[in-house]
Coordinates of N, CA and C in Angstrom, one line a residue:
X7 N 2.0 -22.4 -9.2 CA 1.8 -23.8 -9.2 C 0.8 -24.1 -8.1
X8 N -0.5 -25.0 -8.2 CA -1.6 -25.3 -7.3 C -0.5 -26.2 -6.4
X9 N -0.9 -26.5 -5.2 CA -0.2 -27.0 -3.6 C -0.4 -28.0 -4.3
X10 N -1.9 -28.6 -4.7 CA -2.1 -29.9 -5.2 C -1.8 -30.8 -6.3
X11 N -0.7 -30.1 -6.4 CA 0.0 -30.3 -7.8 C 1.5 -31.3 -7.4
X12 N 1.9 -30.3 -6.0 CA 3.2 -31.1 -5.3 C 2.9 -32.0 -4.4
X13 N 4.3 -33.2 -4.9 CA 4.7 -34.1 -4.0 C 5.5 -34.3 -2.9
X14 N 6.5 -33.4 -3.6 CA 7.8 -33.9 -2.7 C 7.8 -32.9 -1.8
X15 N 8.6 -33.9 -0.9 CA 9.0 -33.4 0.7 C 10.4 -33.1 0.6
X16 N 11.2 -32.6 0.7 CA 12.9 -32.2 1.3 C 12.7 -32.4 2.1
X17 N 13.5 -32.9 3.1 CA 13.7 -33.2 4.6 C 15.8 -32.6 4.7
X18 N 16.4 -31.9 3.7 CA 18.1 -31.7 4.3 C 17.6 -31.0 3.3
X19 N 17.1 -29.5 3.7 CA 17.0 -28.6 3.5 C 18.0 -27.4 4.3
X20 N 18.3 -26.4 4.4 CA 19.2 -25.1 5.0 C 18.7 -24.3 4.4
X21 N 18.8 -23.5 5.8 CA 18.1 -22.1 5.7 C 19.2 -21.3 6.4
X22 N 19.9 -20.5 5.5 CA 20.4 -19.4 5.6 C 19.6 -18.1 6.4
X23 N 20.1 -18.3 7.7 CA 19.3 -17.5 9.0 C 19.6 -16.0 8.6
X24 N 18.4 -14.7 8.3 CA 18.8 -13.8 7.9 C 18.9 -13.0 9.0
X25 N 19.5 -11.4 8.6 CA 20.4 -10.5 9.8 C 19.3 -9.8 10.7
X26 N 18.2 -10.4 10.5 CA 17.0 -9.4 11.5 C 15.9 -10.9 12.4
X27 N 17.1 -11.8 12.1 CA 16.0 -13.3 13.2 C 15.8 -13.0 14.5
X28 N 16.5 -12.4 14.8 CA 16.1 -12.1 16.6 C 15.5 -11.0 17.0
X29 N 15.4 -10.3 16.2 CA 14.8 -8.5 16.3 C 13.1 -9.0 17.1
X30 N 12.7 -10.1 16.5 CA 11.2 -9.6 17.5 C 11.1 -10.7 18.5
X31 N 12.3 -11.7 18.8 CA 12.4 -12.9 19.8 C 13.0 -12.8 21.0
X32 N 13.7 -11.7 20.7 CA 15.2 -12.1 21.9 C 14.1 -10.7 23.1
X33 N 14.1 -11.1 24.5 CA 13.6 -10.2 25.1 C 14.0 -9.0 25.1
X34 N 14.1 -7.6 25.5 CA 14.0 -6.5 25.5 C 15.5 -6.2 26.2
X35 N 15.8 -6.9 27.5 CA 16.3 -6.5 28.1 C 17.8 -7.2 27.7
X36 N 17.7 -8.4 26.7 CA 18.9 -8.7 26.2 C 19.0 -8.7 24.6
X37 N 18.8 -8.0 24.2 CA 18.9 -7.2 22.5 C 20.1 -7.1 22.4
X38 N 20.9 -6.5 23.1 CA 21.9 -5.5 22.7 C 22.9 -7.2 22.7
X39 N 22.5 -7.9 23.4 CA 23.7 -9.3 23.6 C 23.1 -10.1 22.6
X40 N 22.2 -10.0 21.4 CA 22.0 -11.2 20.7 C 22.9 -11.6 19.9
X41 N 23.1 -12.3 19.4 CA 24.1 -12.3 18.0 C 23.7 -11.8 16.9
X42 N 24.7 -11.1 16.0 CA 24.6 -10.1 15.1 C 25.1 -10.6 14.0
X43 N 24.8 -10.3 12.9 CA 25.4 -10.6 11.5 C 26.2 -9.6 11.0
X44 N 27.5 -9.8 11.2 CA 28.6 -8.1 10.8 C 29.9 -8.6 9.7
X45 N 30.2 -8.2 9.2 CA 30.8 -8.6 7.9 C 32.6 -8.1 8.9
X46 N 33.3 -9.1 8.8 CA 34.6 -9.6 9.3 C 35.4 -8.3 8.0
X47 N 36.8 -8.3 8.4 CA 38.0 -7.6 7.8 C 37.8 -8.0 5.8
X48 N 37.8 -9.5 6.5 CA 37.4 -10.0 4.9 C 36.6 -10.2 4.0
X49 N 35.5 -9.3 4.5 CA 34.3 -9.4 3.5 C 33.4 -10.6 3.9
X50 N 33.7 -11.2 4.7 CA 32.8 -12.3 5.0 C 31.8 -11.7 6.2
X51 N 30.1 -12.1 5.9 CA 29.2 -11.8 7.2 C 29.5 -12.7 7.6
X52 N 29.5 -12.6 8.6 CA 29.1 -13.9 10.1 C 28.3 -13.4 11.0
X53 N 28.1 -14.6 11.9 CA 27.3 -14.5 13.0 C 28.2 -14.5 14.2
X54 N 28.2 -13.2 14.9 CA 28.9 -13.0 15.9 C 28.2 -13.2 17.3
X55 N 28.6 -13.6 18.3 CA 28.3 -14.0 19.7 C 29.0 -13.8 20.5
X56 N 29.2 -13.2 21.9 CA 29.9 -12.9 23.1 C 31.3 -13.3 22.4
X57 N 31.8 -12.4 21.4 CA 32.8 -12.2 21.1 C 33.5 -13.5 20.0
X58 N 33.1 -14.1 19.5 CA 33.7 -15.6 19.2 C 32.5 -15.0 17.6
X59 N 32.7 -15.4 16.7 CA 32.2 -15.6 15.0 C 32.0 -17.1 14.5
X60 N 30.9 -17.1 13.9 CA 30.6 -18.4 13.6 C 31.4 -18.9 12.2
X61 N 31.9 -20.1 11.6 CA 31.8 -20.1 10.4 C 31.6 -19.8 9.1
X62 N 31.7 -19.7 8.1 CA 30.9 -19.1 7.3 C 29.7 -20.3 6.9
X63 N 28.9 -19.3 6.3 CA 27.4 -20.6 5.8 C 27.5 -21.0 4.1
X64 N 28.5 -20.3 3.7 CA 28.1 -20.0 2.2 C 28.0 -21.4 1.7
X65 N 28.5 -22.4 2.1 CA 27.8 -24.0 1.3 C 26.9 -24.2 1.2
X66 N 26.1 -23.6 2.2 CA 24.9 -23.6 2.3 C 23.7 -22.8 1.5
X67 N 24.9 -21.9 1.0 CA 23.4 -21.0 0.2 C 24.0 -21.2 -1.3
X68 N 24.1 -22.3 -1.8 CA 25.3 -22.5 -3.0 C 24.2 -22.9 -3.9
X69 N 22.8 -23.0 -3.6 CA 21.9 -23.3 -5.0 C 22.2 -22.3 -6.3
X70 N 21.5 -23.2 -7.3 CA 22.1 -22.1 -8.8 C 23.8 -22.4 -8.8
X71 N 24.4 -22.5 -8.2 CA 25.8 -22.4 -8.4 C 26.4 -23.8 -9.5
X72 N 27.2 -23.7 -10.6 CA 27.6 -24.8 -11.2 C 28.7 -25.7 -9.5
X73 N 28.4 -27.0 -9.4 CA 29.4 -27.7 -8.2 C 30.6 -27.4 -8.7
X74 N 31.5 -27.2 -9.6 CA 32.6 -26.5 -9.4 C 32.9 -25.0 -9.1
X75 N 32.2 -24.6 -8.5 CA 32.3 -23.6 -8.3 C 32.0 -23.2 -6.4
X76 N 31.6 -24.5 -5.4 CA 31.3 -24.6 -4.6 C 32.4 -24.3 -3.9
X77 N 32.1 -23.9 -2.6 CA 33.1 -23.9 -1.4 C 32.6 -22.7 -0.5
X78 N 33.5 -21.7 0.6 CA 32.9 -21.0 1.4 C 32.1 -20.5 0.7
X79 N 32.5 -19.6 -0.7 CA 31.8 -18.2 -1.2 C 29.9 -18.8 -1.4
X80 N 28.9 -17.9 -1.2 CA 28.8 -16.8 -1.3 C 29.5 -16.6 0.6
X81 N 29.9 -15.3 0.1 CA 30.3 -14.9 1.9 C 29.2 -13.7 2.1
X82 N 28.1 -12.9 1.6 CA 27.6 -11.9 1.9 C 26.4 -12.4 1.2
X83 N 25.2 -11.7 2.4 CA 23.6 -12.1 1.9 C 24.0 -11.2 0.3
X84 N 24.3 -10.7 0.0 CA 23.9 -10.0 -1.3 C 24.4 -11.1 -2.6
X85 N 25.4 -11.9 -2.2 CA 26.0 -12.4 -3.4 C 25.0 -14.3 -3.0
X86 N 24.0 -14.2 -1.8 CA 23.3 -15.5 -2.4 C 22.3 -15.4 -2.7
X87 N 21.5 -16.4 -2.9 CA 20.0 -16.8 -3.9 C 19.4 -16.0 -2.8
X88 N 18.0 -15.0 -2.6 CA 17.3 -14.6 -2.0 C 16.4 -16.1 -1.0
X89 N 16.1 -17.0 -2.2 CA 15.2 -18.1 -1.1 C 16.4 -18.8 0.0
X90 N 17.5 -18.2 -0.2 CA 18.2 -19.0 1.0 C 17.9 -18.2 2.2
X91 N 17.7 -17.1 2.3 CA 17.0 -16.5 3.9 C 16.0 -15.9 3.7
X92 N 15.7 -15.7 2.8 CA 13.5 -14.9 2.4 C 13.0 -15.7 2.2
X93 N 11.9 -16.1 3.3 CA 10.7 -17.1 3.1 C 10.2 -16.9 1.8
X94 N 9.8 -15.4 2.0 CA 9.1 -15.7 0.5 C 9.7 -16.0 -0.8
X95 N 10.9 -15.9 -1.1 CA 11.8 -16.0 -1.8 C 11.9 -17.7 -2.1
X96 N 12.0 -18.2 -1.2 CA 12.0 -20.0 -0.9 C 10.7 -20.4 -1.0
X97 N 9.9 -19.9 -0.7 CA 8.4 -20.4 -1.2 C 7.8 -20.1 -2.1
X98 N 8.1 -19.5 -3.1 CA 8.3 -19.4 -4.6 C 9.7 -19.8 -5.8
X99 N 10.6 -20.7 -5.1 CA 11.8 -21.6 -5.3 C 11.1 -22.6 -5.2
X100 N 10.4 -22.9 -3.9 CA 9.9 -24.4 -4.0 C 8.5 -24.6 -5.3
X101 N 7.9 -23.4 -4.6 CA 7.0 -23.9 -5.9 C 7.2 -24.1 -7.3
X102 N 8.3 -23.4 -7.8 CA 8.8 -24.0 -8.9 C 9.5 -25.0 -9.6
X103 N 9.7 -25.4 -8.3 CA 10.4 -27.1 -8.2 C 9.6 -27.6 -7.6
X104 N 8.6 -28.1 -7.7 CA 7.3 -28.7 -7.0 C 7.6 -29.0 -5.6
X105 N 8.3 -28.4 -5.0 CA 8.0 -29.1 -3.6 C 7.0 -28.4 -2.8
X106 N 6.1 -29.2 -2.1 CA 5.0 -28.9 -1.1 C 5.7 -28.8 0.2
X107 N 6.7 -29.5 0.7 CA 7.5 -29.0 2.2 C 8.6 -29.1 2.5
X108 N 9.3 -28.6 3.6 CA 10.6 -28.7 3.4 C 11.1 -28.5 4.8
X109 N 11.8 -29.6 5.2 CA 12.8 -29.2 6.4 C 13.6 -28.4 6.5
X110 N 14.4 -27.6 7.2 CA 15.4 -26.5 6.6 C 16.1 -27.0 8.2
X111 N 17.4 -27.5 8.0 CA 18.9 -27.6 8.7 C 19.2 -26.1 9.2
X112 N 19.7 -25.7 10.2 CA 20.2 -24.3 10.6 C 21.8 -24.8 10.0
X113 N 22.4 -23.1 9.9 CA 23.3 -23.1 9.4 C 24.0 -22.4 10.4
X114 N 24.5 -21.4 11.0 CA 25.2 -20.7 11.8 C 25.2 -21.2 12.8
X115 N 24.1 -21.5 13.6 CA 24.0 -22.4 14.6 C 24.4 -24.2 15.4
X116 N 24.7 -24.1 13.7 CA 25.0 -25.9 13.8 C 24.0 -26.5 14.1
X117 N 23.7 -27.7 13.6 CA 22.7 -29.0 13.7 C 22.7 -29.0 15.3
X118 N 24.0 -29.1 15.9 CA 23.6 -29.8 17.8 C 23.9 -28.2 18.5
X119 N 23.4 -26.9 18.5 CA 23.6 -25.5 18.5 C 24.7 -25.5 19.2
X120 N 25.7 -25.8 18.1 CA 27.2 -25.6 18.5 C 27.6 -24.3 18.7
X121 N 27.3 -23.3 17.8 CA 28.1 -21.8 18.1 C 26.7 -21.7 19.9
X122 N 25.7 -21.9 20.4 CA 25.4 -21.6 21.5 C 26.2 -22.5 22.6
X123 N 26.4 -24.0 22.1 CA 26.5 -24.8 22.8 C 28.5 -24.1 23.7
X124 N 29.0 -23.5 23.0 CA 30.6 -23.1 22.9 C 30.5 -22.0 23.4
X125 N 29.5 -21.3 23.9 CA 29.6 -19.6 24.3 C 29.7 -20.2 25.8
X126 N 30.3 -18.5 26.1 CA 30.7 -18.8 27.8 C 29.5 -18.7 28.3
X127 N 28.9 -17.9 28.4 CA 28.0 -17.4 29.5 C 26.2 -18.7 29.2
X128 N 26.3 -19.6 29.5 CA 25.2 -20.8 28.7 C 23.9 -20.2 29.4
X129 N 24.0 -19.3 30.8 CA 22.4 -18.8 30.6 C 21.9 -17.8 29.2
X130 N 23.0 -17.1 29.4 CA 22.3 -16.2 27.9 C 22.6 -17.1 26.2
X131 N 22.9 -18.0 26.4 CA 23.1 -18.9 25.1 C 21.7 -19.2 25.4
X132 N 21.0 -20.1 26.0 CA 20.1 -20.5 26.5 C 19.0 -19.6 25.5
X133 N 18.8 -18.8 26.2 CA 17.9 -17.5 26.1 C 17.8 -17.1 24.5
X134 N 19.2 -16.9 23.8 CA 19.5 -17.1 22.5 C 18.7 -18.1 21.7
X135 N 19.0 -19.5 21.9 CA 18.9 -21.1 21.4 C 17.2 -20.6 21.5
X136 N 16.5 -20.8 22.8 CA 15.0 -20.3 22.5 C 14.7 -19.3 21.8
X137 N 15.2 -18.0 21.7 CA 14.7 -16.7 20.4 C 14.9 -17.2 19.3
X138 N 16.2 -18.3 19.0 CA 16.1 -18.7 17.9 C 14.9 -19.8 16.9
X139 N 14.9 -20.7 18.2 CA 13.8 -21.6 18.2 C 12.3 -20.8 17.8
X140 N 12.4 -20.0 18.0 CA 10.9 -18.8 18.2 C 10.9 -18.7 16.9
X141 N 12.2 -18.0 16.6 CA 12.2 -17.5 15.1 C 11.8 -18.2 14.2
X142 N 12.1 -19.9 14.0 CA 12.5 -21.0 13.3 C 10.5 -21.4 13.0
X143 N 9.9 -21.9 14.7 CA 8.5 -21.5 14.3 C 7.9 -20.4 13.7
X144 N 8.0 -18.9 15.2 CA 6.7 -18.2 14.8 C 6.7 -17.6 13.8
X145 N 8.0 -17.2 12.7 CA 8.0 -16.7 11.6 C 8.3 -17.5 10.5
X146 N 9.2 -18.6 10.7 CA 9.7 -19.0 9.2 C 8.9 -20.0 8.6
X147 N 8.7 -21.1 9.2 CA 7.4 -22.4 9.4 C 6.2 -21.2 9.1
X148 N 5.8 -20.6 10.3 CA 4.7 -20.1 10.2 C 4.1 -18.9 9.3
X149 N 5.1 -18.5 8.5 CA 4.6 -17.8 7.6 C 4.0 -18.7 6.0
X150 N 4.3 -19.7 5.8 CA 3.4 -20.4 5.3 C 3.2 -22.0 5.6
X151 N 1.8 -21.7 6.4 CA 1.5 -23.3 7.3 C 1.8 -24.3 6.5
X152 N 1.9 -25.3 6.8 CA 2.0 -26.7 6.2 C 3.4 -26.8 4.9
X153 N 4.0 -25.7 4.6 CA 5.1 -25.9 3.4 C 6.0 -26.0 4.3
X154 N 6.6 -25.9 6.1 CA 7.7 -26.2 6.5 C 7.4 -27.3 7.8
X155 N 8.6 -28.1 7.9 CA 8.6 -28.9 8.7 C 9.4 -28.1 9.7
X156 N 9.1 -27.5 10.9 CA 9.8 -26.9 12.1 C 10.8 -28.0 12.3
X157 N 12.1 -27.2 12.5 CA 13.7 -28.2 13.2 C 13.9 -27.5 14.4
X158 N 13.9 -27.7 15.4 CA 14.6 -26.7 16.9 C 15.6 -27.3 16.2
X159 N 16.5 -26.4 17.5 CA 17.7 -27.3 18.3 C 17.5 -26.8 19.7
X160 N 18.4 -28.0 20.2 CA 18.1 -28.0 22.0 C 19.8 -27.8 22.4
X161 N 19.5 -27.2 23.6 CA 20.7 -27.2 24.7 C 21.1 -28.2 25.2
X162 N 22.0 -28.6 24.0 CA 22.6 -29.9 24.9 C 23.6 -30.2 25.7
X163 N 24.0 -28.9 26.3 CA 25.0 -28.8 27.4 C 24.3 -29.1 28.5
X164 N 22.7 -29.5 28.3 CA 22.5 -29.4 30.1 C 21.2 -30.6 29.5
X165 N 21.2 -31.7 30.1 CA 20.1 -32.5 29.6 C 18.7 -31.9 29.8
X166 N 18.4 -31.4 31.3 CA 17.7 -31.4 31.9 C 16.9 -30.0 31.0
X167 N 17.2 -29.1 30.4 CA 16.6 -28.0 29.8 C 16.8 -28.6 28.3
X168 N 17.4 -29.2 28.0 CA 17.0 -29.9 26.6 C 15.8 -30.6 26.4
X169 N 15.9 -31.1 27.6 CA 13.8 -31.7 27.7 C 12.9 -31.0 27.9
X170 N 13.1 -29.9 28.7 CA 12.5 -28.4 28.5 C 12.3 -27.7 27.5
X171 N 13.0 -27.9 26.5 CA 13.0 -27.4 25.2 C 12.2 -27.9 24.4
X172 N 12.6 -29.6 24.3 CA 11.8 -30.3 23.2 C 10.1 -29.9 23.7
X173 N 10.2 -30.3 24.8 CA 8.7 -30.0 25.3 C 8.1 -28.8 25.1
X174 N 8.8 -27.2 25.3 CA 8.5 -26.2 25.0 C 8.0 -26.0 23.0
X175 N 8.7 -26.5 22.3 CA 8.5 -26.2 21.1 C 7.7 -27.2 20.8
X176 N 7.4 -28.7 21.1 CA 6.0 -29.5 20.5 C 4.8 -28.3 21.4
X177 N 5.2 -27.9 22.1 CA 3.6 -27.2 22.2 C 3.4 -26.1 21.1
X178 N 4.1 -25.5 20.6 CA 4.4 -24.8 20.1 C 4.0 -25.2 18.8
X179 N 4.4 -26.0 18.0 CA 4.6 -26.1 16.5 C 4.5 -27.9 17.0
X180 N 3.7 -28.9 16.4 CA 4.7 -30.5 15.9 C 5.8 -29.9 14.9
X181 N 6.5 -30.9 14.9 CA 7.7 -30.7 14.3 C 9.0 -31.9 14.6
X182 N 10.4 -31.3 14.5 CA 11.5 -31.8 15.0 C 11.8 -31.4 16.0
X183 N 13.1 -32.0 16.1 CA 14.2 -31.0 17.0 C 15.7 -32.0 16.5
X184 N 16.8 -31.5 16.3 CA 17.9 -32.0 16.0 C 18.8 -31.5 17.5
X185 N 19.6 -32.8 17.5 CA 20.6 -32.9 18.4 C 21.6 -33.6 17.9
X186 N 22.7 -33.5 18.4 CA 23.7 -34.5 18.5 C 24.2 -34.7 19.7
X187 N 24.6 -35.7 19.8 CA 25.1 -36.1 21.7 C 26.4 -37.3 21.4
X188 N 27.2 -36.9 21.7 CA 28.7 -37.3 22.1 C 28.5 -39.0 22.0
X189 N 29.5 -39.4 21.6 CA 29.1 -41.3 21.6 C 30.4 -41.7 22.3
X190 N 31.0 -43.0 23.2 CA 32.1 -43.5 23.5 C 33.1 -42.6 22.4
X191 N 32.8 -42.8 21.1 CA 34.1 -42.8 20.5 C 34.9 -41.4 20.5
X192 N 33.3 -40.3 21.1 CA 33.9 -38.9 21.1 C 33.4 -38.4 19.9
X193 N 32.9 -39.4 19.0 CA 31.9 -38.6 17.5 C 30.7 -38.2 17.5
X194 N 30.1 -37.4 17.3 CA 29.2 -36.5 17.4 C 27.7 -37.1 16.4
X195 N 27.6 -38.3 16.1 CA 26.6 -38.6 14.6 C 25.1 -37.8 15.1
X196 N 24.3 -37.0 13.5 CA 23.5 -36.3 14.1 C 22.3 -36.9 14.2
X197 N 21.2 -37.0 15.4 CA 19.9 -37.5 15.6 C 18.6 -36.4 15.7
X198 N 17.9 -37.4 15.7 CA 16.6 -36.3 15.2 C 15.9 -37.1 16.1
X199 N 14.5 -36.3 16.7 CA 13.4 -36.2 17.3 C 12.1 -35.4 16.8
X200 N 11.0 -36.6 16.6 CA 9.7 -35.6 16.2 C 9.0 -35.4 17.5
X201 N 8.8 -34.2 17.6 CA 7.6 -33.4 18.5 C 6.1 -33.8 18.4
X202 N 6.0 -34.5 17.3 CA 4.6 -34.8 17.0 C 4.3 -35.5 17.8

């Protein structure tokens, strides 16, 4: 399909983060502490972190699926649609559904980087939350320009590097950044910021 053919935008898009995102982001000296994609007792991958497992994502990778048929499963990259974690895979999904761009929501991570935001050690979450951020531009946005709208997420355990963040990725990429931040009531509603 010619680009100039498509209209639509997706903006609550999900991207099923695949098992090799941090391999060329996370520095050298902390690899061995990234989080890893390892399939639990029960057949389920997850994203594992300083000992704690994320959720499963599989609602999120539920395209093609009849909606009765929705809920955790798929639990393993093998049993979902390839464009839910292969760019190229998604960028020949969209083209077939005319879309020209697409926001993509993180999934393991949470919208306000909850599995980073909950880890003990928040310098190395930190360090994490940016490789991931890295990933989100320099490979997945950036492997085909102009079809993704970049989403960070920021550290919102600490205001002050949260603004360090937004600021670090608009240099980086225009784009988003998704947060959520605590309200009186204790509910969490999710907010967005453009970089642009």
């Amino acid at each position: 399909m010619d680009v100039n053919d498509m209209i639509l935008v997706s903006i609550d898009d999900h991207v099923i983060e695949p098992p090799d995102m941090f391999d060329n982001h996370v520095p050298e000296k902390y690899r061995a502490e990234a989080p890893k994609s390892i399939m639990d007792e029960n057949g389920f991958e997850k994203w594992w972190f300083q000992g704690v497992a994320s959720a499963s994502s599989g609602l999120n990778a539920v395209v093609g699926w009849p909606n009765e048929e929705w809920g955790l499963n798929p639990t393993t990259f093998a049993e979902m649609r390839p464009g839910s974690y292969d760019i190229h895979q998604r960028v020949r999904d969209m083209n077939r559904n005319g879309i020209l761009s697409s926001m993509c929501f993180p999934s393991f991570a949470g919208f306000n980087a909850r599995f980073f935001q909950e880890a003990q050690d928040k310098d190395l979450a930190l360090i994490m939350l940016k490789s991931y951020n890295d990933w989100r531009i320099d490979e997945w946005a950036a492997a085909y320009p102009g079809r993704f709208i970049p989403l960070a997420i920021g550290p919102v355990w600490d205001p002050q590097e949260l603004a360090n963040e937004v600021r670090r990725v608009a240099r980086k990429s225009p784009g988003s950044a998704t947060t959520r931040t605590p309200t009186r009531s204790g509910r969490t509603p999710p907010s967005s910021c453009s970089t642009r």
